[in-house]
Amino acid sequence: MEFWERNFVEKGEMWGGFPAHSAQIAKDFFLTKNIKEILIPGFGYGRNGHIFLENGIDITGIELSNTAIELARKRFGPQTIIYHGSVVDMPFDTKKYDGIFCHGLIHLLAADERTKFIHDCYEQLSDHGYMIFTTVSKQASIYGQGTAIGTDRFEMFGGVNMFFYDLESIQTAFEKYGLIEVREVEENYPFYFITCKK
């Protein structure tokens, strides 16, 4: 909690105002599936939210950092629901969503938290809904840096813990949650773009 709150306080919109490459791919995918409403766990200050809204897809966010939510409120106003809390405490509502888009968050969680988070997202999907996760790959140049705190998991960047996925660990984590595709996508590091269907 403190790591992200501190970073949002110090750096504000630290990833700039443009959506991630993955958000653009997800938007196109959701449009082909006629998805009208999505949940975005790890909403941050909302840089990935606008691309969906501009294309007629309603959004609801979940965000841990109060400062990030305050930044997001300036962009989105009060009409966009942003729940304050950790994704490990999902669900925050009883709604079922047509889609879920979670960018660059799951690899920050501990093993038991990742398992619960994937399950909770799947439970909040409507039937035939899609969930998309993006996560850092073991191909990233930062893999192995910092202090090892578990298999493929390292403490780095002054306090953030990161788990690095490969195709095998993705298969293990997502196979019972409707995994339909894994593709590689380039962000600031090599990422995996993981698509599941309920």
Tab-separated table of C-alpha atoms in Angstrom:
chain	number	residue	atom	x	y	z
A	1	MET	CA	0.000	0.000	0.000
A	2	GLU	CA	2.618	2.527	1.082
A	3	PHE	CA	4.763	1.945	-2.009
A	4	TRP	CA	2.009	2.873	-4.466
A	5	GLU	CA	0.521	5.681	-2.404
A	6	ARG	CA	3.983	7.219	-2.027
A	7	ASN	CA	4.646	6.903	-5.765
A	8	PHE	CA	1.348	8.517	-6.757
A	9	VAL	CA	1.937	11.333	-4.257
A	10	GLU	CA	5.487	11.944	-5.520
A	11	LYS	CA	5.057	11.284	-9.241
A	12	GLY	CA	1.372	11.881	-9.979
A	13	GLU	CA	0.541	10.589	-13.449
A	14	MET	CA	3.744	8.570	-13.617
A	15	TRP	CA	2.885	6.675	-16.808
A	16	GLY	CA	1.689	9.741	-18.703
A	17	GLY	CA	-1.729	10.344	-20.210
A	18	PHE	CA	-1.785	7.834	-23.042
A	19	PRO	CA	-3.292	4.370	-22.655
A	20	ALA	CA	-1.079	1.313	-22.603
A	21	HIS	CA	-0.668	-0.550	-25.889
A	22	SER	CA	-2.528	-3.441	-24.242
A	23	ALA	CA	-5.523	-1.214	-23.474
A	24	GLN	CA	-5.842	-0.362	-27.172
A	25	ILE	CA	-5.743	-4.057	-28.097
A	26	ALA	CA	-8.296	-4.859	-25.384
A	27	LYS	CA	-10.592	-2.058	-26.570
A	28	ASP	CA	-10.569	-3.435	-30.113
A	29	PHE	CA	-11.215	-6.956	-28.833
A	30	PHE	CA	-14.097	-5.869	-26.590
A	31	LEU	CA	-15.682	-3.937	-29.457
A	32	THR	CA	-15.632	-7.032	-31.694
A	33	LYS	CA	-17.418	-8.913	-28.896
A	34	ASN	CA	-19.988	-6.113	-28.403
A	35	ILE	CA	-19.012	-5.654	-24.753
A	36	LYS	CA	-20.689	-2.640	-23.143
A	37	GLU	CA	-19.396	-2.572	-19.578
A	38	ILE	CA	-16.086	-3.568	-18.023
A	39	LEU	CA	-14.405	-3.696	-14.643
A	40	ILE	CA	-10.833	-2.353	-14.399
A	41	PRO	CA	-9.031	-3.642	-11.283
A	42	GLY	CA	-5.927	-1.560	-10.635
A	43	PHE	CA	-7.484	1.551	-12.145
A	44	GLY	CA	-4.676	3.891	-11.088
A	45	TYR	CA	-5.374	7.445	-12.203
A	46	GLY	CA	-7.370	6.122	-15.123
A	47	ARG	CA	-5.015	6.409	-18.080
A	48	ASN	CA	-6.474	3.198	-19.536
A	49	GLY	CA	-10.082	4.175	-18.855
A	50	HIS	CA	-10.729	6.841	-21.484
A	51	ILE	CA	-10.077	4.624	-24.494
A	52	PHE	CA	-12.986	2.413	-23.427
A	53	LEU	CA	-15.354	5.277	-22.580
A	54	GLU	CA	-14.616	7.001	-25.898
A	55	ASN	CA	-15.711	3.818	-27.648
A	56	GLY	CA	-18.986	3.386	-25.770
A	57	ILE	CA	-17.796	0.930	-23.127
A	58	ASP	CA	-18.764	1.866	-19.559
A	59	ILE	CA	-16.095	1.389	-16.905
A	60	THR	CA	-15.917	0.704	-13.180
A	61	GLY	CA	-12.572	0.839	-11.401
A	62	ILE	CA	-10.918	-0.595	-8.325
A	63	GLU	CA	-7.902	1.251	-6.934
A	64	LEU	CA	-5.798	0.948	-3.790
A	65	SER	CA	-4.307	4.462	-3.754
A	66	ASN	CA	-6.409	7.396	-2.541
A	67	THR	CA	-4.122	9.787	-4.398
A	68	ALA	CA	-4.591	7.894	-7.666
A	69	ILE	CA	-8.369	8.021	-7.187
A	70	GLU	CA	-8.200	11.792	-6.604
A	71	LEU	CA	-6.225	12.156	-9.858
A	72	ALA	CA	-8.772	9.956	-11.657
A	73	ARG	CA	-11.695	12.026	-10.320
A	74	LYS	CA	-10.270	15.080	-12.116
A	75	ARG	CA	-10.413	13.152	-15.400
A	76	PHE	CA	-13.662	11.237	-14.966
A	77	GLY	CA	-15.861	13.139	-12.540
A	78	PRO	CA	-18.258	11.531	-10.072
A	79	GLN	CA	-20.253	9.459	-12.585
A	80	THR	CA	-17.538	6.816	-12.977
A	81	ILE	CA	-17.540	4.389	-10.046
A	82	ILE	CA	-14.093	3.783	-8.585
A	83	TYR	CA	-13.989	1.515	-5.550
A	84	HIS	CA	-11.241	2.261	-3.051
A	85	GLY	CA	-9.518	-0.891	-1.879
A	86	SER	CA	-7.271	-3.780	-2.757
A	87	VAL	CA	-8.162	-6.237	-5.501
A	88	VAL	CA	-7.490	-9.010	-2.978
A	89	ASP	CA	-10.657	-7.835	-1.197
A	90	MET	CA	-12.894	-8.275	-4.252
A	91	PRO	CA	-15.760	-8.262	-4.881
A	92	PHE	CA	-16.814	-4.670	-4.154
A	93	ASP	CA	-20.225	-5.072	-5.765
A	94	THR	CA	-22.529	-7.891	-6.843
A	95	LYS	CA	-22.576	-6.904	-10.501
A	96	LYS	CA	-21.581	-9.189	-13.314
A	97	TYR	CA	-19.452	-7.517	-15.974
A	98	ASP	CA	-19.241	-8.325	-19.689
A	99	GLY	CA	-15.499	-7.766	-19.559
A	100	ILE	CA	-12.611	-7.271	-17.176
A	101	PHE	CA	-9.352	-5.566	-18.130
A	102	CYS	CA	-6.469	-5.757	-15.675
A	103	HIS	CA	-3.198	-4.249	-16.858
A	104	GLY	CA	0.133	-4.749	-15.137
A	105	LEU	CA	-1.237	-5.661	-11.727
A	106	ILE	CA	-1.435	-9.417	-11.209
A	107	HIS	CA	2.334	-9.865	-11.097
A	108	LEU	CA	2.474	-7.572	-8.040
A	109	LEU	CA	0.471	-10.015	-5.904
A	110	ALA	CA	1.638	-12.937	-3.779
A	111	ALA	CA	0.839	-16.466	-4.993
A	112	ASP	CA	-2.303	-16.954	-2.876
A	113	GLU	CA	-3.498	-13.445	-3.775
A	114	ARG	CA	-3.038	-14.133	-7.506
A	115	THR	CA	-5.088	-17.315	-7.231
A	116	LYS	CA	-7.907	-15.570	-5.339
A	117	PHE	CA	-7.832	-12.569	-7.681
A	118	ILE	CA	-8.218	-14.648	-10.858
A	119	HIS	CA	-11.055	-16.586	-9.227
A	120	ASP	CA	-12.804	-13.414	-8.030
A	121	CYS	CA	-12.565	-11.811	-11.479
A	122	TYR	CA	-13.994	-14.936	-13.085
A	123	GLU	CA	-16.876	-14.917	-10.582
A	124	GLN	CA	-17.712	-11.312	-11.552
A	125	LEU	CA	-17.871	-12.113	-15.259
A	126	SER	CA	-21.256	-12.551	-16.863
A	127	ASP	CA	-21.780	-15.759	-18.827
A	128	HIS	CA	-19.804	-15.604	-22.085
A	129	GLY	CA	-17.895	-12.600	-20.749
A	130	TYR	CA	-14.173	-12.078	-21.311
A	131	MET	CA	-11.369	-11.171	-18.957
A	132	ILE	CA	-7.984	-9.891	-20.072
A	133	PHE	CA	-4.889	-9.739	-17.889
A	134	THR	CA	-1.529	-8.331	-18.884
A	135	THR	CA	1.566	-9.287	-16.972
A	136	VAL	CA	5.312	-8.913	-17.170
A	137	SER	CA	7.151	-11.779	-18.837
A	138	LYS	CA	10.283	-13.644	-17.781
A	139	GLN	CA	11.737	-12.264	-21.026
A	140	ALA	CA	11.881	-8.795	-19.417
A	141	SER	CA	15.369	-7.410	-18.821
A	142	ILE	CA	14.521	-6.876	-15.135
A	143	TYR	CA	13.862	-10.592	-14.530
A	144	GLY	CA	16.186	-11.854	-11.809
A	145	GLN	CA	17.060	-8.399	-10.483
A	146	GLY	CA	16.542	-7.486	-6.854
A	147	THR	CA	16.183	-10.016	-4.045
A	148	ALA	CA	14.644	-13.413	-4.771
A	149	ILE	CA	11.654	-13.971	-2.460
A	150	GLY	CA	10.223	-17.070	-4.151
A	151	THR	CA	10.176	-18.914	-7.440
A	152	ASP	CA	10.293	-16.263	-10.203
A	153	ARG	CA	9.411	-13.577	-7.631
A	154	PHE	CA	11.712	-10.716	-6.655
A	155	GLU	CA	11.681	-7.642	-4.437
A	156	MET	CA	12.862	-4.709	-6.536
A	157	PHE	CA	12.466	-0.971	-7.248
A	158	GLY	CA	12.685	-0.049	-3.571
A	159	GLY	CA	9.924	-2.253	-2.265
A	160	VAL	CA	7.709	-3.616	-5.034
A	161	ASN	CA	7.442	-7.413	-5.288
A	162	MET	CA	7.114	-8.821	-8.816
A	163	PHE	CA	6.292	-12.297	-10.046
A	164	PHE	CA	7.399	-13.110	-13.588
A	165	TYR	CA	5.142	-15.357	-15.647
A	166	ASP	CA	6.056	-17.753	-18.422
A	167	LEU	CA	3.725	-19.807	-20.617
A	168	GLU	CA	3.754	-22.709	-18.185
A	169	SER	CA	2.807	-20.642	-15.129
A	170	ILE	CA	0.093	-18.879	-17.159
A	171	GLN	CA	-1.359	-22.233	-18.203
A	172	THR	CA	-1.347	-23.450	-14.600
A	173	ALA	CA	-2.949	-20.260	-13.242
A	174	PHE	CA	-5.612	-19.699	-15.893
A	175	GLU	CA	-6.477	-23.076	-17.442
A	176	LYS	CA	-9.559	-23.625	-15.273
A	177	TYR	CA	-10.769	-20.072	-15.913
A	178	GLY	CA	-11.515	-20.325	-19.620
A	179	LEU	CA	-8.051	-19.518	-21.003
A	180	ILE	CA	-8.392	-19.041	-24.770
A	181	GLU	CA	-5.299	-17.120	-25.847
A	182	VAL	CA	-1.889	-15.942	-24.698
A	183	ARG	CA	0.029	-13.512	-26.847
A	184	GLU	CA	3.106	-11.389	-26.411
A	185	VAL	CA	2.784	-7.621	-26.363
A	186	GLU	CA	5.437	-4.967	-25.915
A	187	GLU	CA	4.933	-2.400	-23.182
A	188	ASN	CA	7.808	-0.850	-21.256
A	189	TYR	CA	8.879	-4.506	-20.903
A	190	PRO	CA	7.794	-7.663	-22.728
A	191	PHE	CA	4.326	-8.551	-21.450
A	192	TYR	CA	1.857	-11.372	-21.886
A	193	PHE	CA	-1.707	-10.557	-22.950
A	194	ILE	CA	-3.931	-13.267	-21.473
A	195	THR	CA	-7.531	-13.703	-22.628
A	196	CYS	CA	-10.118	-15.898	-20.893
A	197	LYS	CA	-13.789	-16.545	-21.685
A	198	LYS	CA	-16.469	-17.654	-19.223
